[in-house]
Amino acid sequence: MHNLHLALIHHPVLNKNGRTITSAVTNLDLHDISRLARTYGVGSFSVVTPLLDQRQLVGNLIGHWTRGAGATYNPKRKQALEAIAVRETLEEVITGLSAGIAATAGPVTVATSARRHDRSIGHDRLRQMLRDSENRPWVLMFGTAWGLADSVLEQADYILAPIRGHADYNHLSVRSAAAIILDRLTHNDPLP
Amino acid sequence: MHNLHLALIHHPVLNKNGRTITSAVTNLDLHDISRLARTYGVGSFSVVTPLLDQRQLVGNLIGHWTRGAGATYNPKRKQALEAIAVRETLEEVITGLSAGIAATAGPVTVATSARRHDRSIGHDRLRQMLRDSENRPWVLMFGTAWGLADSVLEQADYILAPIRGHADYNHLSVRSAAAIILDRLTHNDPLP
């Protein structure tokens, strides 16, 4: 899954009242999603926030686990967290992935959402597209707080269908959603 | 998935040196896994710890979100957390599920593990068994810290195979593992 790149977005996202905000970074998002990213061998994991102090905070956290006392205490955590890239905007993520690539082979963006949209596509279809265009970078965008703002959804090349269980409840954490989606996009069950 | 019951175990589990310990409860485990449990419509979610102060702490957290200020702030969180059962031991979970059931139809226990064991079974097989015996309660056990102690694995009726991605790294949080496993046991992809 080296052509799949994760972006955890803190702006623009929605608050519970549907207003566009910048959310605060949650430490455990970085731990859980970086470990996922490493387990599933994705190309990169970017944490996106326009707030300088939040980017510094993420930098300090990464420093603790990759160079500080944490690196000795838990080397597996180091391996995961050292792969995090800190970015100011989604455009910066995309520009970074576009370097040295022809415009026609540039990044394809996929927004995740807890709601179903007219143009939502299924996980199996995305999985197939990822395999069919292995040479293009794909950016899978996750919204924090109450999800990605409409502007991100509208500009995305694709919107992934929500995860639904079998109950009338669909309020997973972004950590859980990222885990399930990555697994659906890559899962093989080798044991009988 | 009403016949599937989740148990998050804080004793006996391993520390990073392989010693058996009692781990501390992590708030975000309760939030994430209760929301998962609700989304996938499982029968119950038990948090298991022998420590009285930890059980009280869990009770306070649940109270905040189900009766306190949190219940008004976020009713969806209330719906998830109010379904948590707090238990002292795994035996207590099993006894509770055995009430009024013939011994031959009593709970079946399944341990999760990040390591592969000789008798590990695949997710597809467990999924099929869950469907084939809908009238029996199945208890899926998750270990916190560095995983379930050997005694729990040995006494379990089944051990579920580890989740593996495509990289040489297998260190997911229990939150991520629970999300992926529940999805694998129940997932249908309705969209083309």
Tab-separated table of C-alpha atoms in Angstrom:
chain	number	residue	atom	x	y	z
A	1	MET	CA	0.000	0.000	0.000
A	2	HIS	CA	2.886	2.346	-0.711
A	3	ASN	CA	0.728	4.425	-3.051
A	4	LEU	CA	-1.775	5.167	-0.263
A	5	HIS	CA	-1.123	8.263	1.865
A	6	LEU	CA	-3.069	9.272	4.973
A	7	ALA	CA	-3.887	12.861	5.953
A	8	LEU	CA	-5.447	13.654	9.330
A	9	ILE	CA	-7.108	17.039	8.907
A	10	HIS	CA	-7.671	19.570	11.731
A	11	HIS	CA	-8.848	22.360	9.422
A	12	PRO	CA	-11.311	22.875	7.814
A	13	VAL	CA	-13.492	20.518	9.898
A	14	LEU	CA	-16.929	20.838	11.482
A	15	ASN	CA	-17.892	21.259	15.109
A	16	LYS	CA	-21.013	19.633	16.555
A	17	ASN	CA	-23.123	22.559	15.363
A	18	GLY	CA	-21.901	22.248	11.775
A	19	ARG	CA	-19.639	25.328	11.862
A	20	THR	CA	-16.191	25.216	10.291
A	21	ILE	CA	-13.444	25.216	12.909
A	22	THR	CA	-9.839	24.248	13.520
A	23	SER	CA	-9.746	21.319	15.956
A	24	ALA	CA	-7.045	20.600	18.517
A	25	VAL	CA	-4.652	17.723	17.898
A	26	THR	CA	-5.379	14.601	19.985
A	27	ASN	CA	-2.220	12.768	21.053
A	28	LEU	CA	-3.779	9.354	20.839
A	29	ASP	CA	-4.813	9.942	17.213
A	30	LEU	CA	-1.137	10.271	16.354
A	31	HIS	CA	-0.154	7.145	18.275
A	32	ASP	CA	-2.956	4.962	16.955
A	33	ILE	CA	-2.913	6.087	13.340
A	34	SER	CA	0.874	6.061	13.016
A	35	ARG	CA	0.911	2.474	14.305
A	36	LEU	CA	-1.807	1.604	11.791
A	37	ALA	CA	0.090	3.329	8.995
A	38	ARG	CA	3.176	1.323	9.847
A	39	THR	CA	1.289	-1.969	10.211
A	40	TYR	CA	-0.397	-1.586	6.835
A	41	GLY	CA	2.693	-0.185	5.135
A	42	VAL	CA	1.130	2.982	3.733
A	43	GLY	CA	3.268	5.537	1.914
A	44	SER	CA	2.976	8.350	4.451
A	45	PHE	CA	0.916	9.801	7.290
A	46	SER	CA	0.524	13.575	7.458
A	47	VAL	CA	-0.946	15.513	10.365
A	48	VAL	CA	-2.423	18.735	8.975
A	49	THR	CA	-3.051	21.850	11.070
A	50	PRO	CA	-2.654	25.550	10.253
A	51	LEU	CA	-1.861	26.371	13.908
A	52	LEU	CA	1.842	26.844	14.533
A	53	ASP	CA	1.659	25.936	18.238
A	54	GLN	CA	-0.165	22.712	17.392
A	55	ARG	CA	2.469	21.775	14.825
A	56	GLN	CA	5.137	22.453	17.434
A	57	LEU	CA	3.242	20.298	19.935
A	58	VAL	CA	3.158	17.424	17.451
A	59	GLY	CA	6.857	17.952	16.795
A	60	ASN	CA	7.576	17.725	20.527
A	61	LEU	CA	5.539	14.553	20.883
A	62	ILE	CA	7.348	12.949	17.963
A	63	GLY	CA	10.671	14.099	19.429
A	64	HIS	CA	9.916	12.487	22.786
A	65	TRP	CA	9.211	9.088	21.254
A	66	THR	CA	11.875	9.165	18.540
A	67	ARG	CA	14.813	10.885	20.219
A	68	GLY	CA	13.891	11.308	23.885
A	69	ALA	CA	13.311	8.879	26.746
A	70	GLY	CA	10.418	7.286	24.880
A	71	ALA	CA	12.679	6.011	22.092
A	72	THR	CA	14.531	3.783	24.544
A	73	TYR	CA	11.427	2.810	26.485
A	74	ASN	CA	9.461	1.713	23.436
A	75	PRO	CA	11.326	1.312	20.120
A	76	LYS	CA	8.158	0.075	18.351
A	77	ARG	CA	6.477	3.377	19.133
A	78	LYS	CA	9.532	5.152	17.719
A	79	GLN	CA	9.239	3.238	14.441
A	80	ALA	CA	5.639	4.343	14.103
A	81	LEU	CA	5.866	7.980	15.157
A	82	GLU	CA	9.018	8.831	13.227
A	83	ALA	CA	7.044	8.391	10.002
A	84	ILE	CA	4.625	11.247	10.803
A	85	ALA	CA	4.870	14.330	8.590
A	86	VAL	CA	3.544	17.620	10.005
A	87	ARG	CA	1.904	19.874	7.404
A	88	GLU	CA	0.234	23.280	7.473
A	89	THR	CA	-2.397	22.627	4.802
A	90	LEU	CA	-3.814	19.861	2.673
A	91	GLU	CA	-2.393	21.676	-0.371
A	92	GLU	CA	1.059	21.266	1.160
A	93	VAL	CA	0.502	17.499	1.411
A	94	ILE	CA	-0.593	17.324	-2.213
A	95	THR	CA	2.243	19.529	-3.460
A	96	GLY	CA	4.723	17.306	-1.649
A	97	LEU	CA	3.316	14.197	-3.316
A	98	SER	CA	3.258	15.880	-6.737
A	99	ALA	CA	6.986	16.580	-6.819
A	100	GLY	CA	8.644	14.998	-9.837
A	101	ILE	CA	5.392	13.509	-11.120
A	102	ALA	CA	3.601	14.455	-14.348
A	103	ALA	CA	0.434	16.461	-13.679
A	104	THR	CA	-1.640	13.707	-15.285
A	105	ALA	CA	-0.272	11.228	-12.764
A	106	GLY	CA	-0.675	13.551	-9.775
A	107	PRO	CA	-2.321	12.651	-6.454
A	108	VAL	CA	-5.932	11.476	-6.357
A	109	THR	CA	-7.818	12.668	-3.271
A	110	VAL	CA	-10.392	10.601	-1.378
A	111	ALA	CA	-12.454	12.130	1.433
A	112	THR	CA	-13.914	10.006	4.224
A	113	SER	CA	-17.257	10.892	5.743
A	114	ALA	CA	-19.679	9.473	8.312
A	115	ARG	CA	-22.538	10.449	6.002
A	116	ARG	CA	-23.508	8.923	2.698
A	117	HIS	CA	-23.333	11.266	-0.293
A	118	ASP	CA	-24.732	10.903	-3.812
A	119	ARG	CA	-21.291	10.166	-5.155
A	120	SER	CA	-20.055	7.944	-2.309
A	121	ILE	CA	-18.109	4.917	-3.507
A	122	GLY	CA	-17.753	1.557	-1.758
A	123	HIS	CA	-14.613	0.272	-0.072
A	124	ASP	CA	-14.231	-2.598	-2.521
A	125	ARG	CA	-14.254	-0.199	-5.438
A	126	LEU	CA	-11.601	2.031	-3.894
A	127	ARG	CA	-9.535	-1.037	-3.104
A	128	GLN	CA	-9.654	-2.049	-6.750
A	129	MET	CA	-8.767	1.447	-7.962
A	130	LEU	CA	-5.779	1.549	-5.608
A	131	ARG	CA	-4.520	-1.665	-7.157
A	132	ASP	CA	-5.243	-0.594	-10.717
A	133	SER	CA	-3.234	2.611	-10.440
A	134	GLU	CA	-0.316	1.662	-8.257
A	135	ASN	CA	1.903	4.349	-9.697
A	136	ARG	CA	-0.306	7.250	-8.686
A	137	PRO	CA	-0.317	8.585	-5.133
A	138	TRP	CA	-3.722	8.368	-3.425
A	139	VAL	CA	-4.466	10.651	-0.471
A	140	LEU	CA	-7.060	9.377	1.986
A	141	MET	CA	-8.330	12.279	4.092
A	142	PHE	CA	-9.759	11.884	7.591
A	143	GLY	CA	-11.537	14.704	9.406
A	144	THR	CA	-11.211	15.208	13.147
A	145	ALA	CA	-13.964	16.726	15.357
A	146	TRP	CA	-17.328	16.271	13.541
A	147	GLY	CA	-15.735	15.521	10.176
A	148	LEU	CA	-14.359	17.228	7.067
A	149	ALA	CA	-15.923	20.523	5.966
A	150	ASP	CA	-18.078	20.499	2.831
A	151	SER	CA	-15.392	22.368	0.884
A	152	VAL	CA	-13.011	19.427	1.323
A	153	LEU	CA	-15.665	16.914	0.322
A	154	GLU	CA	-16.585	18.933	-2.780
A	155	GLN	CA	-12.997	19.286	-3.940
A	156	ALA	CA	-12.109	15.642	-3.352
A	157	ASP	CA	-11.874	13.388	-6.388
A	158	TYR	CA	-13.837	10.702	-4.525
A	159	ILE	CA	-15.867	10.366	-1.341
A	160	LEU	CA	-15.681	7.040	0.458
A	161	ALA	CA	-18.913	5.528	1.787
A	162	PRO	CA	-19.422	5.644	5.559
A	163	ILE	CA	-18.722	2.595	7.691
A	164	ARG	CA	-21.975	1.095	8.834
A	165	GLY	CA	-22.450	-1.621	11.355
A	166	HIS	CA	-25.713	-3.397	11.861
A	167	ALA	CA	-27.157	-0.946	14.363
A	168	ASP	CA	-28.744	2.450	13.913
A	169	TYR	CA	-25.652	4.227	15.224
A	170	ASN	CA	-22.698	5.525	13.251
A	171	HIS	CA	-20.444	7.568	15.510
A	172	LEU	CA	-17.002	6.050	15.468
A	173	SER	CA	-13.848	7.868	16.526
A	174	VAL	CA	-11.547	8.888	13.689
A	175	ARG	CA	-9.065	6.362	15.125
A	176	SER	CA	-11.557	3.499	14.767
A	177	ALA	CA	-12.684	4.656	11.321
A	178	ALA	CA	-9.088	4.837	10.081
A	179	ALA	CA	-8.397	1.321	11.389
A	180	ILE	CA	-11.455	-0.184	9.723
A	181	ILE	CA	-10.992	1.619	6.417
A	182	LEU	CA	-7.304	0.702	6.106
A	183	ASP	CA	-8.140	-2.906	6.836
A	184	ARG	CA	-10.961	-2.982	4.290
A	185	LEU	CA	-8.667	-1.537	1.627
A	186	THR	CA	-5.921	-4.088	2.159
A	187	HIS	CA	-7.222	-7.095	4.080
A	188	ASN	CA	-6.448	-10.678	3.194
A	189	ASP	CA	-7.332	-13.507	5.570
A	190	PRO	CA	-4.639	-16.137	5.119
A	191	LEU	CA	-5.799	-18.632	7.768
A	192	PRO	CA	-8.570	-21.192	7.139
B	1	MET	CA	-24.209	-9.522	16.358
B	2	HIS	CA	-26.244	-9.769	19.549
B	3	ASN	CA	-24.584	-13.050	20.438
B	4	LEU	CA	-21.128	-11.432	20.446
B	5	HIS	CA	-19.919	-9.935	23.725
B	6	LEU	CA	-16.735	-7.910	24.213
B	7	ALA	CA	-14.525	-8.036	27.306
B	8	LEU	CA	-11.652	-5.592	27.756
B	9	ILE	CA	-9.291	-7.243	30.228
B	10	HIS	CA	-6.950	-5.364	32.601
B	11	HIS	CA	-5.915	-8.491	34.544
B	12	PRO	CA	-4.198	-10.852	33.948
B	13	VAL	CA	-2.254	-9.110	31.167
B	14	LEU	CA	1.433	-8.812	30.306
B	15	ASN	CA	3.770	-5.854	30.658
B	16	LYS	CA	6.513	-5.158	28.132
B	17	ASN	CA	8.833	-7.571	29.935
B	18	GLY	CA	6.337	-10.434	29.789
B	19	ARG	CA	5.352	-10.277	33.461
B	20	THR	CA	1.729	-10.634	34.519
B	21	ILE	CA	0.303	-7.350	35.777
B	22	THR	CA	-2.919	-5.427	36.277
B	23	SER	CA	-3.006	-2.514	33.836
B	24	ALA	CA	-4.631	0.872	34.394
B	25	VAL	CA	-7.853	1.680	32.590
B	26	THR	CA	-7.412	4.061	29.610
B	27	ASN	CA	-10.356	6.439	29.191
B	28	LEU	CA	-10.147	6.493	25.428
B	29	ASP	CA	-10.412	2.688	25.270
B	30	LEU	CA	-13.839	2.979	26.857
B	31	HIS	CA	-14.973	5.748	24.521
B	32	ASP	CA	-13.708	4.128	21.334
B	33	ILE	CA	-14.733	0.557	22.071
B	34	SER	CA	-18.181	1.464	23.433
B	35	ARG	CA	-18.866	3.441	20.247
B	36	LEU	CA	-17.697	0.455	18.204
B	37	ALA	CA	-19.861	-1.906	20.262
B	38	ARG	CA	-22.864	0.302	19.631
B	39	THR	CA	-22.113	0.739	15.924
B	40	TYR	CA	-21.800	-2.994	15.354
B	41	GLY	CA	-24.688	-3.874	17.654
B	42	VAL	CA	-22.849	-6.352	19.862
B	43	GLY	CA	-24.582	-7.911	22.864
B	44	SER	CA	-22.493	-6.264	25.579
B	45	PHE	CA	-19.167	-4.616	26.395
B	46	SER	CA	-17.577	-5.402	29.758
B	47	VAL	CA	-14.600	-3.610	31.251
B	48	VAL	CA	-12.808	-6.061	33.549
B	49	THR	CA	-10.509	-5.014	36.379
B	50	PRO	CA	-9.990	-6.446	39.875
B	51	LEU	CA	-9.056	-3.010	41.252
B	52	LEU	CA	-11.903	-1.337	43.121
B	53	ASP	CA	-10.650	2.211	42.538
B	54	GLN	CA	-10.382	1.551	38.812
B	55	ARG	CA	-13.928	0.205	38.692
B	56	GLN	CA	-15.082	3.326	40.544
B	57	LEU	CA	-13.164	5.503	38.083
B	58	VAL	CA	-14.913	3.806	35.166
B	59	GLY	CA	-18.233	4.264	36.965
B	60	ASN	CA	-17.533	7.997	37.359
B	61	LEU	CA	-16.629	8.357	33.705
B	62	ILE	CA	-19.809	6.587	32.636
B	63	GLY	CA	-21.805	8.732	35.058
B	64	HIS	CA	-20.390	11.942	33.597
B	65	TRP	CA	-21.419	11.029	30.065
B	66	THR	CA	-24.730	9.356	30.877
B	67	ARG	CA	-26.118	11.473	33.726
B	68	GLY	CA	-23.796	14.466	34.080
B	69	ALA	CA	-22.987	17.453	31.879
B	70	GLY	CA	-21.677	15.151	29.176
B	71	ALA	CA	-25.099	13.591	28.576
B	72	THR	CA	-26.492	16.933	27.433
B	73	TYR	CA	-23.352	17.935	25.563
B	74	ASN	CA	-23.131	14.734	23.530
B	75	PRO	CA	-26.138	12.354	23.568
B	76	LYS	CA	-24.423	9.992	21.096
B	77	ARG	CA	-21.628	9.465	23.595
B	78	LYS	CA	-24.269	8.733	26.231
B	79	GLN	CA	-25.844	6.035	24.065
B	80	ALA	CA	-22.482	4.346	23.716
B	81	LEU	CA	-21.123	4.599	27.247
B	82	GLU	CA	-24.327	3.622	29.037
B	83	ALA	CA	-23.956	0.134	27.620
B	84	ILE	CA	-20.644	-0.510	29.428
B	85	ALA	CA	-20.698	-3.159	32.164
B	86	VAL	CA	-17.978	-2.977	34.827
B	87	ARG	CA	-16.805	-6.385	36.068
B	88	GLU	CA	-14.249	-7.591	38.598
B	89	THR	CA	-13.171	-10.758	36.783
B	90	LEU	CA	-13.609	-12.574	33.502
B	91	GLU	CA	-15.423	-15.309	35.429
B	92	GLU	CA	-17.983	-12.728	36.484
B	93	VAL	CA	-18.580	-11.841	32.816
B	94	ILE	CA	-19.043	-15.504	31.925
B	95	THR	CA	-21.297	-16.228	34.902
B	96	GLY	CA	-23.482	-13.288	33.948
B	97	LEU	CA	-23.853	-14.581	30.402
B	98	SER	CA	-24.551	-18.127	31.637
B	99	ALA	CA	-27.609	-17.162	33.672
B	100	GLY	CA	-30.676	-19.094	32.554
B	101	ILE	CA	-28.786	-20.985	29.848
B	102	ALA	CA	-28.150	-24.733	29.766
B	103	ALA	CA	-24.495	-25.553	30.484
B	104	THR	CA	-24.151	-27.121	27.033
B	105	ALA	CA	-25.187	-23.801	25.487
B	106	GLY	CA	-22.980	-21.681	27.751
B	107	PRO	CA	-20.613	-18.951	26.588
B	108	VAL	CA	-17.800	-19.737	24.164
B	109	THR	CA	-14.622	-17.750	24.842
B	110	VAL	CA	-12.301	-16.377	22.144
B	111	ALA	CA	-8.975	-14.769	23.033
B	112	THR	CA	-7.336	-12.184	20.789
B	113	SER	CA	-3.557	-12.047	20.481
B	114	ALA	CA	-0.949	-10.129	18.510
B	115	ARG	CA	1.012	-13.384	18.129
B	116	ARG	CA	0.140	-16.408	16.065
B	117	HIS	CA	-0.402	-19.624	18.016
B	118	ASP	CA	-0.612	-23.236	16.847
B	119	ARG	CA	-4.348	-23.232	17.338
B	120	SER	CA	-5.055	-19.722	15.998
B	121	ILE	CA	-8.165	-19.562	13.829
B	122	GLY	CA	-8.892	-17.100	11.016
B	123	HIS	CA	-11.397	-14.269	11.149
B	124	ASP	CA	-13.558	-15.789	8.423
B	125	ARG	CA	-13.866	-19.006	10.363
B	126	LEU	CA	-14.894	-17.225	13.554
B	127	ARG	CA	-17.358	-15.167	11.562
B	128	GLN	CA	-18.949	-18.343	10.257
B	129	MET	CA	-19.083	-19.947	13.707
B	130	LEU	CA	-20.759	-16.852	15.136
B	131	ARG	CA	-23.457	-17.192	12.491
B	132	ASP	CA	-23.821	-20.932	12.898
B	133	SER	CA	-24.476	-20.729	16.632
B	134	GLU	CA	-26.488	-17.587	17.031
B	135	ASN	CA	-28.126	-18.789	20.216
B	136	ARG	CA	-24.896	-19.183	22.162
B	137	PRO	CA	-23.137	-16.205	23.705
B	138	TRP	CA	-19.593	-15.661	22.387
B	139	VAL	CA	-17.135	-13.670	24.475
B	140	LEU	CA	-14.346	-11.939	22.549
B	141	MET	CA	-11.526	-11.046	24.949
B	142	PHE	CA	-9.105	-8.160	24.367
B	143	GLY	CA	-5.981	-7.680	26.467
B	144	THR	CA	-4.707	-4.238	27.394
B	145	ALA	CA	-0.985	-3.394	27.965
B	146	TRP	CA	1.118	-6.040	26.117
B	147	GLY	CA	-1.770	-8.470	25.731
B	148	LEU	CA	-3.593	-11.284	27.533
B	149	ALA	CA	-1.602	-13.510	29.903
B	150	ASP	CA	-0.911	-17.088	28.795
B	151	SER	CA	-3.385	-18.429	31.349
B	152	VAL	CA	-6.230	-16.635	29.558
B	153	LEU	CA	-5.079	-17.864	26.153
B	154	GLU	CA	-4.806	-21.437	27.402
B	155	GLN	CA	-8.260	-21.459	28.959
B	156	ALA	CA	-9.959	-19.830	25.977
B	157	ASP	CA	-12.010	-22.084	23.703
B	158	TYR	CA	-10.447	-20.395	20.668
B	159	ILE	CA	-7.593	-18.032	19.887
B	160	LEU	CA	-8.132	-15.583	17.050
B	161	ALA	CA	-5.293	-15.051	14.570
B	162	PRO	CA	-3.396	-11.756	14.805
B	163	ILE	CA	-4.158	-8.899	12.459
B	164	ARG	CA	-1.388	-8.555	9.957
B	165	GLY	CA	-0.852	-5.800	7.497
B	166	HIS	CA	1.604	-5.997	4.674
B	167	ALA	CA	4.566	-4.647	6.614
B	168	ASP	CA	6.856	-6.289	9.133
B	169	TYR	CA	5.219	-4.499	12.045
B	170	ASN	CA	2.314	-5.655	14.184
B	171	HIS	CA	1.837	-3.304	17.108
B	172	LEU	CA	-1.673	-1.929	16.978
B	173	SER	CA	-3.447	-0.349	19.929
B	174	VAL	CA	-6.197	-2.458	21.474
B	175	ARG	CA	-8.619	0.193	20.188
B	176	SER	CA	-7.482	-0.296	16.594
B	177	ALA	CA	-7.421	-4.086	16.933
B	178	ALA	CA	-10.961	-4.137	18.333
B	179	ALA	CA	-12.198	-1.945	15.459
B	180	ILE	CA	-10.622	-4.123	12.774
B	181	ILE	CA	-11.696	-7.424	14.321
B	182	LEU	CA	-15.321	-6.345	14.820
B	183	ASP	CA	-15.454	-5.153	11.242
B	184	ARG	CA	-13.977	-8.371	9.892
B	185	LEU	CA	-16.518	-10.427	11.835
B	186	THR	CA	-19.518	-8.507	10.553
B	187	HIS	CA	-18.611	-6.483	7.467
B	188	ASN	CA	-20.775	-6.270	4.365
B	189	ASP	CA	-19.998	-3.763	1.641
B	190	PRO	CA	-23.342	-2.721	0.189
B	191	LEU	CA	-22.127	-0.128	-2.334
B	192	PRO	CA	-20.751	-1.019	-5.782
